[in-house]
């Protein structure tokens, strides 16, 4: 849905539809002290949207909040999902089995006196009554406020920010890196603190939901059908701190394994589940992921959804976002009786196994080669530099890059070809700083870049000290929280923000350590 489409939609409409649109707009105007478009500097030119699909809802449909994502220099994706009873089972979250139109508007100010665009989008039952509105024509590097309305109901107000324009070199760009937020394992104090940061966006590297059910993570079972996954996302999004983070910042999301199943790779699981069953699992899980996150992506076709993409922040940053599960070959040493991918089998070296898949691997090469930005940040779900968790003999988690050594070295070589690469990683339930060497584990080989691993938001900590057999490890923090990354033309600063107590939604947070990479240098220094 495009802001510009609404004008065309006005033609040929009956009086009833026009009045419905006006009612929703009146609801929006009623919350803005400035009275909406009449006081706007620009909104006299903003067309009034009209709606066709109406419904009498049984309650406030905005309980899952609002979100924005995948910003560009002149656009943003606005998201909401209508759900009067988000945690009910088997009744479309209280929505009728019909399309319902949602009016949206986006303004410079939080009182909606300066509306810059508005329109109507149709929430389809086949999309879980979610909408992904792609607004364009916005000013670059600018804060915006947005909201939705259906009939008498108005959503909470969200805040978002566009990116710097092409050719610009902003003085500062900042993001937070989040991952691994198992709902029943802790509270979301990390998000409660994150909303106080000055950030351009949040990069989410996956394990946004887990397949495991729990007291809060409804349904309390492993999801089977799409309905189960929709309820699972609703259960996670029922957390007020997660909702607040989405309302505060645009998110850029990729996924890891638990959005489908633990350690899935392509169409294989670390057990004897047949590939056709994994495909069915992916169809439902991918669909629900797409419905529930503010991504600038078309709906998946079956179990296919290209998630890899990049964002440009003027000439300062290119952020490359990767998918390391959908196209992955089965890792080596897979033991389906034990259900693990742990080992150091001979197959680890010299093979042509792919983690990215051929299409994405080629795209990454082009995305890096064509960048030209001062900083190239790699949104890389699973650890690249290599980790050996063994004590006396090597032991690798082989569904990370360590199981795909030939491609691992190709990606590292490609990173070596850009000026200032930095890898941002999740998945490991620890925070780390690692040196990425041209040949992993060979600290005599060239140092290519720094890898910053974000701590988990709430998932159980891995805790094992990997230092004995991981010589390129610079720091390991056994803590929950998030990572902030602040970029200027001169340097990049990573701050590990860690919680005192993940079981306390009110937990204090501190900066456990700060690392800086100067432009032109590959090695991070501790501040
Ligand atoms: Fe995880
Ligand atoms: Ca994971």
Coordinates of N, CA and C and ligand atoms in Angstrom, one line a residue, residues 179-181 206-207 210 256-258 427-429 456 459, ligand 1:
X179 N 18.2 -9.9 20.2 CA 18.0 -11.3 19.8 C 17.6 -12.2 20.9
X180 N 17.0 -13.3 20.6 CA 16.8 -14.4 21.6 C 16.0 -13.9 22.8
X181 N 14.7 -14.0 22.7 CA 13.8 -13.4 23.7 C 12.8 -14.4 24.2
X206 N 16.9 -12.4 15.4 CA 16.2 -13.6 15.4 C 16.0 -14.3 16.7
X207 N 15.3 -15.4 16.7 CA 14.8 -16.0 17.9 C 13.9 -15.0 18.6
X210 N 10.1 -18.3 20.1 CA 10.5 -19.7 20.2 C 9.3 -20.6 20.0
X256 N 16.1 -16.4 13.0 CA 17.1 -17.5 13.2 C 16.3 -18.8 13.2
X257 N 16.7 -19.7 14.0 CA 16.1 -21.1 13.9 C 14.7 -21.2 14.6
X258 N 14.6 -20.5 15.8 CA 13.4 -20.8 16.6 C 12.1 -20.2 16.1
X427 N 22.3 -15.2 18.5 CA 22.1 -16.7 18.6 C 22.8 -17.4 19.8
X428 N 23.9 -16.9 20.3 CA 24.8 -17.7 21.2 C 24.4 -17.5 22.7
X429 N 23.5 -16.7 23.0 CA 23.1 -16.5 24.4 C 24.2 -16.1 25.3
X456 N 21.6 -12.0 24.8 CA 20.2 -12.3 24.6 C 19.3 -11.4 25.4
X459 N 16.6 -15.1 26.8 CA 16.8 -16.5 26.8 C 17.9 -17.0 27.7
Ligands
LIG1 FE1 18.2 -18.2 20.9

